[in-house]
Each structure stands twice: as structure tokens, then as C-alpha cells.
C-alpha positions in Angstrom: -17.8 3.9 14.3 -18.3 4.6 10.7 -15.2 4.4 8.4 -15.9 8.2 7.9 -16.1 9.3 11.1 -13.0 7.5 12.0 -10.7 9.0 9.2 -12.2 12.3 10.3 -11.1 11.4 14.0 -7.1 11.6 15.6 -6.7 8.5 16.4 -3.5 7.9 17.2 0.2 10.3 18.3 0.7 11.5 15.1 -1.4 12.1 11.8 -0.6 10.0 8.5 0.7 12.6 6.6 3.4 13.8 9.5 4.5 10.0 10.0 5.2 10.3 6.0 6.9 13.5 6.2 8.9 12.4 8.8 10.4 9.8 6.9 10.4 11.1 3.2 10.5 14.6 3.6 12.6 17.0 2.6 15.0 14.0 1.9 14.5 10.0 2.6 16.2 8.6 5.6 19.5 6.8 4.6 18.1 3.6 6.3 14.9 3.5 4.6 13.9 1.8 1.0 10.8 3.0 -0.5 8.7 0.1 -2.2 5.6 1.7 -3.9 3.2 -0.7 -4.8 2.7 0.7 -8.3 6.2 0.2 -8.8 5.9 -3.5 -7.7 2.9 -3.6 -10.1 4.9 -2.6 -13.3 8.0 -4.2 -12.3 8.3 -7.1 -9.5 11.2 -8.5 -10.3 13.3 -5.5 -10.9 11.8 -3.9 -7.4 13.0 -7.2 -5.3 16.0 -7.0 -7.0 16.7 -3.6 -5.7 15.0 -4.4 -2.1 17.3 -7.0 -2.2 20.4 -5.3 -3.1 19.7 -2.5 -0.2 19.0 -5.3 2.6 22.9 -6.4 1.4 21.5 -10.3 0.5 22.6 -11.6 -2.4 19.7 -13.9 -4.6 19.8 -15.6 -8.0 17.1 -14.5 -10.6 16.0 -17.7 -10.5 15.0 -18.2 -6.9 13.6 -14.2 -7.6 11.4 -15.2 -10.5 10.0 -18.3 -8.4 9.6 -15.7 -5.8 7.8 -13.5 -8.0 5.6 -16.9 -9.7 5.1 -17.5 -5.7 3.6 -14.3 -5.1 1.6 -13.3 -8.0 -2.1 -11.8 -7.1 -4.0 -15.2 -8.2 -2.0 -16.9 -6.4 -2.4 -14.8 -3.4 -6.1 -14.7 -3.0 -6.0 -18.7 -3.4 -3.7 -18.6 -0.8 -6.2 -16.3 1.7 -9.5 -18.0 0.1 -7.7 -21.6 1.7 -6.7 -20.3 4.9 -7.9 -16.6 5.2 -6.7 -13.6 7.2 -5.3 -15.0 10.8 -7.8 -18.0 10.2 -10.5 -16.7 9.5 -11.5 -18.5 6.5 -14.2 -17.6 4.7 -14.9 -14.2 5.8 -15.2 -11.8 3.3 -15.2 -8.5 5.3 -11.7 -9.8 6.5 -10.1 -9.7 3.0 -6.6 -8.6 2.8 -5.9 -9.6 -0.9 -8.6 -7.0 -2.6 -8.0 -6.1 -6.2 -4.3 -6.3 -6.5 -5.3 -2.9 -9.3 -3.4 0.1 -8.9 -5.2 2.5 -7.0 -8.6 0.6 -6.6 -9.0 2.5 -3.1 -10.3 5.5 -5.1 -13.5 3.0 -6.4 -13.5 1.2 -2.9 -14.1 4.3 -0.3 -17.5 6.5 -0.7 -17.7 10.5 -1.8 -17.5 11.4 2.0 -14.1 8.9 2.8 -12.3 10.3 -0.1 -13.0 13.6 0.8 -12.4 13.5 4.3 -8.8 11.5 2.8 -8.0 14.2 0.3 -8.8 17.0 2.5 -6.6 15.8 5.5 -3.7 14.1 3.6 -4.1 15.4 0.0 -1.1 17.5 0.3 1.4 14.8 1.5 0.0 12.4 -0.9 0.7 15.1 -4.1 4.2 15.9 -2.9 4.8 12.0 -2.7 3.1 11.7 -6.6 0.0 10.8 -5.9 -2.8 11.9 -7.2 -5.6 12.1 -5.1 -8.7 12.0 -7.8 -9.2 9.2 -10.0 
């Protein structure tokens, strides 16, 4: 199955956007954090800071920064180039660190993917801020 054809399929009980909407929409479940990755982009520290704050655990900035030095993208894809995804070492179709860029799925997926993406989730994705062409 192409990557196409499965984004076009229903593949599972209920569709992406409705599993989103569920959670976010109209208002955010009072048990749930939202961690976008841009936000952990721009601001690390500050984000696990605030995860840390709603899980109710208390953490130094230091151990935070060294959690932050610890988890930096280089240091990531050393990490999965030593011992890869589940073991697999080596394989590069098995990569879980990509680009560690903001929105580098837009250059990743083909003409038909992101279509097939923006016309079945293009509306939950705008509501949430996204914007859904590069």
C-alpha cells in the first residue's frame, strides 16, 4: 500500500481530525497539556518547565537544562544512528529522528499526500493554527 492510498483509506475507529476535535475542541480537556512541537522548537526549556509544572513534579533548572543538553536534535540522531529505532541499526527507512525543522513534513510527503492531507484534515489543522501550505 502506497502512502497515498493509505491516507486516502479509513483505517482505523475514528479519523485524525475527530480524535483532535475530541480532545481540543470547542475547549481542551482539563487533564490534558498540549506540547506543540514548534513550541518545543523556540522554547525547550520554558515548555518542560510548564509540562513539568502541570504533571505537579517539581525540577531544578539545572537538571532541566541538562535535560534539554541531553535531548538536543544532534544529539538525538547520534543516539538512533548508534542503536536505531527498536534495534534496527542502520536502517534508514526506519528513521524516527528526521529533520528536527519545523514543519519539514510539507517538503517530505509528495503533491498527491499533501493533498489527500489537506483535503481530509485541512480544516482541523487551520482551526488548531496550522497552516496547511508551505
Amino acid at each position: 500500500v502506497s502512502l497515498a492510498d493509505f491516507l486516502a483509506g479509513d483505517h482505523s475507529p475514528c479519523e485524525w481530525n475527530q480524535h483532535v476535535a475530541g480532545w481540543l475542541l470547542p475547549q481542551r480537556h482539563p487533564s490534558f497539556f498540549l506540547v506543540r512541537y514548534e513550541a518545543l522548537h523556540e522554547n525547550t526549556a520554558g515548555v518542560l518547565k510548564e509540562v513539568l509544572k502541570f504533571a505537579g513534579i517539581k525540577c531544578t533548572d539545572a537538571k532541566i537544562n541538562a535535560a534539554v543538553e541531553a535531548s538536543r536534535f544532534e544529539r538525538m540522531r547520534a543516539a538512533e544512528e548508534r542503536g536505531g529505532v527498536a534495534g534496527r541499526v542502520g536502517e534508514q527507512y526506519e528513521r524516527f529522528v528526521r529533520r528536527g525543522r519545523v514543519a519539514s513534513w510539507q517538503e517530505e510527503l509528495g503533491y498527491r499526500e499533501l493533498c489527500i492531507i489537506e483535503q481530509k484534515y485541512g480544516d482541523i489543522m487551520r482551526k488548531m493554527g496550522y497552516n496547511t501550505r508551505s
